[in-house]
Amino acid sequence: MTPLPASLRWLYSLEWRRGLFDWARSDGVTWVYILKVLIAAFLTLWLAMRLELPQPRTAMITVFIVMQPQSGQVFAKSFYRFLGTLAGSAMMVTLIALFAQNTELFLGSLAIWVGICSAGAARCRNFRAYGFVLAGYTAAMVGLPALAHPDGAFMAAVWRVLEISLGILCSTLISAAILPQTASAAMRNALYQRFGVFALFVTDGLRGRSKAESFEASNVRFIAEAVGLEGLRSVTVFEDPHMRRRNGRLSRLNSEFMGITTRFNALHQLLERLRVNGEEHVVAAIRPGLQDLAEVLDGFSGRALTSPDAARLATALASYKEGLPARVRTLRGIFQDTDPSEAEQLDFHTAYELLYRFVDDLHSYAQTHASLADHRHERERWDEPFTPQTNWWAAAASGIRASFILVVLGSYWVATAWPSGATMTLIAAATVGLSAATPNPKRMAFQMACGTFLGALIGFVEMFFIFPWIDGFPLLCVMLAPVIVLGSFLTSRPQYAGVGLGLLIFFSTGSVPDNLTIYNPYTFINDYIAMVMGMLVCAAAGAIILPPNSRWLWKRLEQDLRGQVVYAISGKLKGLASSFESRTRDLLHQAYGLAAGEPKVQKNLLRWMFVVLEVGHAIIELRKEQAILPVHPAYAESQPWRQAIRVMGRALVRLFLQPNASNLERALVAVDHAISRVAATDEPFAPHFDTSALRRVKSYLHFIRTSLLDPQSPLAAFAVAKPEGLAHAS
């Protein structure tokens, strides 16, 4: 066989193919997305013109808004866009029917409606927020032009629904038919990769190799992945019946993953506190059991966890869990030969109680993951969904900001009778809605203004120097394609997404020709000035009126984080653990995003989350232990140890609602008293952690106490010099 010439050998080189695959997985996905946007936009525009719809550009704009890299996201966004359009159109017809003869009342009512929708967009998650956005600005975009001809308001609403439906139909068709990127594939990949990263994180922690910075960064990553996977799960039900059959297990898997991260964080923090306090001999006594688990997880660290792998992991963990009680008794006997103090024994028991619970939860997670291989499984029955938590003040601030902008700009339009005032008002309504669900509405609105200004410059050249000289739809597509490619590329880059969105939407609004095109430079310039002015007013309002990325909201979210401990104490026990986990992580995820650029604020919020999760989870475990106690006088409600735990709960509520030195001292005294009452109570079972409920209760109380005394906790700022009698729980 004749060897290939050197000039052609590169075609078969491994590096070239690896580079091609890497490009295809990164930038290649972006260019496929841009290609699909082009095809869907031109197909929609052509159909809208052929069907002689009043505003073909509206159908084309729908493509730019709903098009996403993954087909499931397109389906979900299209669904909520359609619902939002129906709601907005219905409200517009209602307002026109009531206030067609009174512009001031119409604008006031419209401002209230847009404010309510903006608050809903800030309150909701994922594409549900987009439904609220559409409900708000659809009423403005249809209602404001209809004020001049109220008798045509109903037909204007009907035409808009038809135009948007056409855009939705074309977008979903192209997204699903041409090189589809499915959300379900992305979710499977994320699930498989996530556990490998977590297993490596755990083995490093068990061996004492993790650093504080990497520990915090990994936790932020796991929080973002938990929130992101919940969003993906809600999207996959639109596109994949295979994933829809497993919806309950996917929700359960995400909840269990949050649970195992909290369990491991609690264990890790306890071990770190022992190391910081110089109690290395206690850590050394605990270490053998930790090493055994690390060896079990070594085979799964840093690699994808498929369903067969998960089944093997579940078997290995079951074997480890079965032998753990005997292993603990052996290690405890060795440890007791060193004559440890009561406090050191309590540290030993608490560490192994946390380890046992972690392994138990990890085993449950592996079983759920392995069950994904089956179409039907008993683990599908899961009624503890992810519970998002949004601060009402943040949502209300978004609504107030939107209503204020509409009132100010609407009043300016009425007072000046500026012909483009209606355009300015409706564009402001669209901008304030689109920016309401972002962490930084000021930045988003300003970026959209920049994109609109760029669209105005390009649009002026195309509208008055190019479009009059071209003939036919193909040439129109050739002239529009560079702008669409540029805008789509910018939207695929998070740091320039607002610029791309402004360019695509408002270039189309002002510069894409209709079936009957009117070349009027005076109206063109006025309308673009009105658009940019409306967006700049939105940006200014986002910077002045209760801006979400400022100190006031960080403090509110910090209060909400601390309030999760109150929720753990007083909430209904059924489903409490998963609800507590998701609410706490969702709050931290929001706060962390809003505090971008403020590392000190982010670090403080993250540390509050750690202490909230530690204390809250321990409280929930205490409540579960008490709920399943057998009938015996030692466990009666009137027992001093149960009364002491109730007193401790009230002290913790006061502490986390109003953290200060006095409340911290009161809480520590209450925890110490509860520990002493538990220790003084006799029970009819062997004093091992797998048979003694009171030993488990004492371990959780001790863990709460060590969390409150953690020098890395935000509560450390309120700590006073410890009395000698409180040096350790006894």
Coordinates of N, CA, C and O in Angstrom, one line a residue, residues 479-585:
M479 N -29.1 40.7 2.8 CA -28.8 42.0 3.5 C -29.1 41.9 5.0 O -28.4 42.5 5.8
L480 N -30.0 41.1 5.4 CA -30.3 40.9 6.9 C -29.4 40.0 7.6 O -29.2 40.1 8.8
A481 N -28.8 39.0 6.9 CA -28.1 37.9 7.5 C -26.9 38.4 8.3 O -26.7 37.9 9.5
P482 N -26.1 39.4 7.9 CA -24.9 39.8 8.7 C -25.4 40.3 10.1 O -24.7 40.1 11.1
V483 N -26.5 41.1 10.1 CA -27.0 41.6 11.4 C -27.4 40.5 12.3 O -27.2 40.5 13.5
I484 N -28.2 39.5 11.8 CA -28.7 38.4 12.6 C -27.5 37.6 13.1 O -27.6 37.2 14.3
V485 N -26.5 37.3 12.3 CA -25.4 36.6 12.7 C -24.7 37.3 13.8 O -24.3 36.7 14.9
L486 N -24.4 38.6 13.7 CA -23.7 39.3 14.7 C -24.6 39.3 16.0 O -24.0 39.1 17.1
G487 N -25.8 39.6 15.9 CA -26.7 39.6 17.1 C -26.8 38.3 17.8 O -26.7 38.2 19.0
S488 N -26.9 37.2 17.0 CA -27.0 35.8 17.6 C -25.7 35.5 18.3 O -25.7 34.8 19.3
F489 N -24.6 35.8 17.6 CA -23.3 35.5 18.3 C -23.1 36.3 19.6 O -22.6 35.7 20.6
L490 N -23.6 37.5 19.7 CA -23.5 38.3 20.9 C -24.4 37.7 22.0 O -24.0 37.6 23.2
T491 N -25.5 37.2 21.6 CA -26.4 36.6 22.6 C -25.9 35.3 23.2 O -26.2 34.9 24.3
S492 N -25.0 34.7 22.4 CA -24.4 33.4 22.9 C -23.3 33.6 23.9 O -22.8 32.7 24.5
R493 N -22.8 34.9 24.0 CA -21.8 35.3 25.0 C -22.5 36.0 26.2 O -23.0 37.1 26.0
P494 N -22.5 35.4 27.4 CA -23.2 36.0 28.5 C -22.8 37.4 28.8 O -23.7 38.2 29.2
Q495 N -21.6 37.8 28.6 CA -21.2 39.2 28.9 C -21.7 40.2 27.9 O -21.8 41.4 28.3
Y496 N -22.2 39.7 26.8 CA -22.7 40.7 25.8 C -24.2 40.3 25.4 O -24.6 40.8 24.3
A497 N -24.8 39.5 26.2 CA -26.1 39.0 25.8 C -27.1 40.1 25.6 O -28.0 40.1 24.7
G498 N -27.1 41.2 26.5 CA -28.0 42.3 26.3 C -27.8 43.1 25.1 O -28.8 43.5 24.4
V499 N -26.5 43.2 24.6 CA -26.3 43.9 23.4 C -26.8 43.2 22.2 O -27.5 43.7 21.3
G500 N -26.6 41.8 22.2 CA -27.1 41.0 21.1 C -28.7 41.0 21.1 O -29.3 41.1 20.0
L501 N -29.3 40.9 22.3 CA -30.8 41.0 22.3 C -31.3 42.3 21.8 O -32.3 42.3 21.1
G502 N -30.7 43.4 22.2 CA -31.1 44.7 21.8 C -31.0 44.9 20.3 O -31.9 45.4 19.6
L503 N -29.9 44.4 19.7 CA -29.6 44.5 18.3 C -30.7 43.7 17.5 O -31.3 44.2 16.6
L504 N -30.9 42.4 17.9 CA -31.8 41.6 17.2 C -33.2 42.1 17.2 O -33.9 42.2 16.2
I505 N -33.7 42.3 18.4 CA -35.1 42.7 18.6 C -35.4 44.0 18.0 O -36.4 44.2 17.3
F506 N -34.6 45.0 18.3 CA -35.0 46.4 18.0 C -34.5 46.8 16.6 O -35.0 47.8 16.0
F507 N -33.5 46.1 16.1 CA -33.2 46.3 14.6 C -34.4 45.8 13.8 O -34.9 46.4 12.9
S508 N -34.9 44.6 14.3 CA -36.1 44.1 13.6 C -37.3 45.0 13.7 O -38.1 45.2 12.8
T509 N -37.5 45.6 14.9 CA -38.6 46.4 15.2 C -38.6 47.7 14.3 O -39.7 48.1 13.8
G510 N -37.5 48.3 14.1 CA -37.4 49.5 13.4 C -36.9 49.4 12.0 O -37.2 50.4 11.2
S511 N -36.3 48.3 11.6 CA -35.6 48.3 10.3 C -36.0 47.2 9.3 O -35.6 47.3 8.1
V512 N -36.7 46.2 9.8 CA -37.1 45.1 8.9 C -38.3 45.6 8.1 O -39.3 46.0 8.8
P513 N -38.3 45.5 6.8 CA -39.5 46.1 6.1 C -40.7 45.2 6.2 O -40.7 44.0 6.4
D514 N -41.9 45.9 6.1 CA -43.2 45.2 6.0 C -43.5 44.9 4.6 O -42.8 45.2 3.7
N515 N -44.7 44.3 4.4 CA -45.1 44.0 3.0 C -45.3 45.4 2.2 O -44.9 45.5 1.1
L516 N -45.8 46.4 2.9 CA -45.9 47.7 2.4 C -44.9 48.6 3.2 O -45.2 49.0 4.3
T517 N -43.7 48.9 2.6 CA -42.7 49.6 3.4 C -42.8 51.1 3.1 O -43.0 51.5 1.9
I518 N -42.8 51.9 4.2 CA -42.8 53.3 4.1 C -41.4 53.9 4.5 O -41.0 53.6 5.6
Y519 N -40.8 54.6 3.5 CA -39.4 55.1 3.8 C -39.6 56.5 4.3 O -39.7 57.5 3.5
N520 N -39.6 56.7 5.6 CA -39.7 58.0 6.2 C -38.6 58.2 7.2 O -38.7 57.7 8.4
P521 N -37.5 58.9 6.8 CA -36.4 59.1 7.8 C -36.8 59.8 9.0 O -36.2 59.5 10.1
Y522 N -37.7 60.7 9.0 CA -38.1 61.5 10.1 C -38.7 60.6 11.2 O -38.3 60.6 12.4
T523 N -39.6 59.7 10.8 CA -40.2 58.8 11.7 C -39.2 57.7 12.2 O -39.2 57.4 13.4
F524 N -38.3 57.3 11.3 CA -37.3 56.3 11.6 C -36.4 56.8 12.7 O -36.2 56.2 13.8
I525 N -35.9 58.1 12.6 CA -35.0 58.6 13.6 C -35.7 58.9 14.9 O -35.2 58.6 16.0
N526 N -36.9 59.4 14.8 CA -37.6 59.7 16.0 C -37.9 58.4 16.8 O -37.8 58.3 18.0
D527 N -38.3 57.3 16.1 CA -38.6 56.1 16.8 C -37.4 55.5 17.4 O -37.4 55.0 18.6
Y528 N -36.2 55.5 16.8 CA -35.0 55.0 17.4 C -34.5 55.9 18.6 O -34.0 55.3 19.6
I529 N -34.7 57.2 18.5 CA -34.4 58.0 19.6 C -35.3 57.6 20.8 O -34.9 57.5 22.0
A530 N -36.6 57.4 20.5 CA -37.5 57.0 21.6 C -37.1 55.7 22.2 O -37.2 55.5 23.4
M531 N -36.7 54.7 21.3 CA -36.3 53.4 21.9 C -35.1 53.5 22.8 O -35.1 53.0 23.9
V532 N -34.1 54.2 22.4 CA -32.9 54.4 23.2 C -33.2 55.1 24.5 O -32.7 54.8 25.6
M533 N -34.0 56.2 24.4 CA -34.4 57.0 25.6 C -35.1 56.1 26.6 O -34.9 56.1 27.8
G534 N -36.1 55.3 26.1 CA -36.8 54.4 27.0 C -35.9 53.4 27.7 O -36.1 53.2 28.9
M535 N -34.9 52.9 27.0 CA -34.0 51.9 27.6 C -33.1 52.6 28.6 O -32.8 52.1 29.7
L536 N -32.6 53.8 28.3 CA -31.7 54.5 29.2 C -32.5 54.9 30.5 O -31.9 54.9 31.6
V537 N -33.8 55.3 30.4 CA -34.6 55.5 31.5 C -34.7 54.3 32.4 O -34.6 54.3 33.6
C538 N -34.9 53.1 31.8 CA -34.9 51.8 32.5 C -33.6 51.6 33.2 O -33.6 51.1 34.3
A539 N -32.5 51.8 32.5 CA -31.2 51.6 33.1 C -31.0 52.6 34.3 O -30.5 52.1 35.4
A540 N -31.4 53.8 34.2 CA -31.3 54.8 35.3 C -32.2 54.3 36.5 O -31.8 54.4 37.6
A541 N -33.4 53.9 36.2 CA -34.3 53.4 37.2 C -33.7 52.2 37.9 O -33.8 52.1 39.2
G542 N -33.1 51.3 37.2 CA -32.5 50.1 37.8 C -31.3 50.5 38.7 O -31.0 49.7 39.6
A543 N -30.6 51.6 38.4 CA -29.5 52.0 39.3 C -30.0 52.8 40.5 O -29.3 52.9 41.5
I544 N -31.2 53.4 40.4 CA -31.6 54.4 41.5 C -32.7 53.8 42.4 O -32.7 53.9 43.6
I545 N -33.7 53.1 41.8 CA -34.9 52.7 42.5 C -34.7 51.3 43.0 O -34.8 50.3 42.3
L546 N -34.3 51.1 44.3 CA -34.1 49.8 44.9 C -33.3 48.8 44.0 O -33.8 47.8 43.7
P547 N -32.1 49.2 43.6 CA -31.4 48.3 42.8 C -31.1 46.9 43.4 O -30.7 46.9 44.6
P548 N -31.3 45.8 42.7 CA -31.2 44.5 43.4 C -29.8 44.1 43.7 O -29.6 43.3 44.6
N549 N -28.8 44.7 43.0 CA -27.4 44.3 43.3 C -26.8 45.3 44.3 O -25.6 45.7 44.1
S550 N -27.5 45.6 45.4 CA -27.0 46.6 46.3 C -27.2 46.0 47.7 O -27.8 45.0 48.0
R551 N -26.6 46.8 48.7 CA -26.5 46.3 50.1 C -27.9 45.9 50.7 O -28.0 45.0 51.4
W552 N -29.0 46.7 50.3 CA -30.3 46.5 51.0 C -30.8 45.1 50.7 O -31.3 44.4 51.6
L553 N -30.6 44.6 49.4 CA -31.1 43.3 49.1 C -30.2 42.2 49.7 O -30.7 41.1 50.1
W554 N -28.9 42.4 49.7 CA -28.0 41.4 50.3 C -28.4 41.2 51.7 O -28.4 40.0 52.2
K555 N -28.7 42.2 52.5 CA -29.1 42.1 53.9 C -30.4 41.4 54.0 O -30.6 40.5 54.9
R556 N -31.4 41.7 53.1 CA -32.7 41.0 53.1 C -32.5 39.5 52.8 O -33.1 38.6 53.5
L557 N -31.6 39.1 51.9 CA -31.4 37.7 51.5 C -30.6 37.0 52.7 O -30.8 35.9 52.9
E558 N -29.7 37.8 53.3 CA -29.1 37.2 54.5 C -30.1 36.9 55.6 O -30.0 35.8 56.2
Q559 N -31.0 37.8 55.8 CA -32.1 37.5 56.8 C -32.9 36.3 56.4 O -33.3 35.5 57.2
D560 N -33.2 36.2 55.1 CA -34.0 35.0 54.6 C -33.2 33.8 54.9 O -33.8 32.7 55.2
L561 N -31.9 33.8 54.6 CA -31.0 32.6 54.9 C -31.1 32.2 56.3 O -31.3 31.0 56.7
R562 N -30.9 33.2 57.2 CA -31.0 32.9 58.7 C -32.4 32.4 59.0 O -32.6 31.5 59.9
G563 N -33.4 32.9 58.3 CA -34.8 32.5 58.6 C -35.1 31.0 58.3 O -36.1 30.5 58.7
Q564 N -34.2 30.4 57.5 CA -34.4 29.0 57.2 C -34.2 28.1 58.4 O -34.8 27.0 58.5
V565 N -33.4 28.6 59.4 CA -33.3 27.8 60.7 C -34.7 27.8 61.4 O -35.1 26.8 61.9
V566 N -35.3 29.0 61.3 CA -36.7 29.1 61.9 C -37.6 28.1 61.2 O -38.5 27.5 61.8
Y567 N -37.5 28.1 59.9 CA -38.3 27.2 59.1 C -38.1 25.7 59.5 O -39.0 24.9 59.6
A568 N -36.8 25.4 59.7 CA -36.4 24.0 60.1 C -37.0 23.7 61.5 O -37.4 22.5 61.7
I569 N -37.2 24.6 62.3 CA -37.7 24.4 63.7 C -39.2 24.3 63.7 O -39.8 23.5 64.4
S570 N -39.9 25.2 62.9 CA -41.3 25.3 63.0 C -42.1 24.7 61.8 O -43.3 24.6 61.8
G571 N -41.4 24.3 60.7 CA -42.1 23.8 59.5 C -42.7 22.4 59.7 O -42.3 21.7 60.6
K572 N -43.7 22.1 58.9 CA -44.3 20.7 58.9 C -43.2 19.7 58.6 O -42.5 19.9 57.6
L573 N -43.1 18.6 59.3 CA -42.0 17.7 59.2 C -42.0 16.9 57.9 O -40.9 16.7 57.3
K574 N -43.2 16.7 57.3 CA -43.2 15.9 56.1 C -42.6 16.8 54.9 O -43.1 17.9 54.6
G575 N -41.6 16.2 54.3 CA -41.0 16.9 53.2 C -40.1 18.1 53.6 O -39.6 18.9 52.8
L576 N -39.9 18.2 54.9 CA -39.2 19.4 55.4 C -37.7 19.4 55.0 O -37.2 20.5 54.6
A577 N -37.1 18.2 55.0 CA -35.6 18.2 54.7 C -35.3 18.7 53.3 O -34.5 19.5 53.1
S578 N -36.0 18.1 52.3 CA -35.8 18.5 50.9 C -36.2 20.0 50.7 O -35.5 20.7 49.9
S579 N -37.3 20.4 51.3 CA -37.7 21.8 51.1 C -36.7 22.8 51.8 O -36.3 23.8 51.2
F580 N -36.2 22.4 52.9 CA -35.2 23.2 53.6 C -33.9 23.3 52.7 O -33.3 24.4 52.6
E581 N -33.5 22.2 52.2 CA -32.3 22.2 51.4 C -32.4 23.1 50.2 O -31.6 23.9 49.8
S582 N -33.5 22.9 49.4 CA -33.7 23.6 48.2 C -33.9 25.1 48.4 O -33.3 26.0 47.7
R583 N -34.7 25.5 49.5 CA -34.9 26.9 49.8 C -33.6 27.6 50.1 O -33.3 28.7 49.7
T584 N -32.8 26.9 51.0 CA -31.5 27.5 51.4 C -30.6 27.7 50.2 O -30.0 28.8 50.1
R585 N -30.5 26.7 49.4 CA -29.6 26.8 48.3 C -30.0 27.8 47.2 O -29.2 28.5 46.6

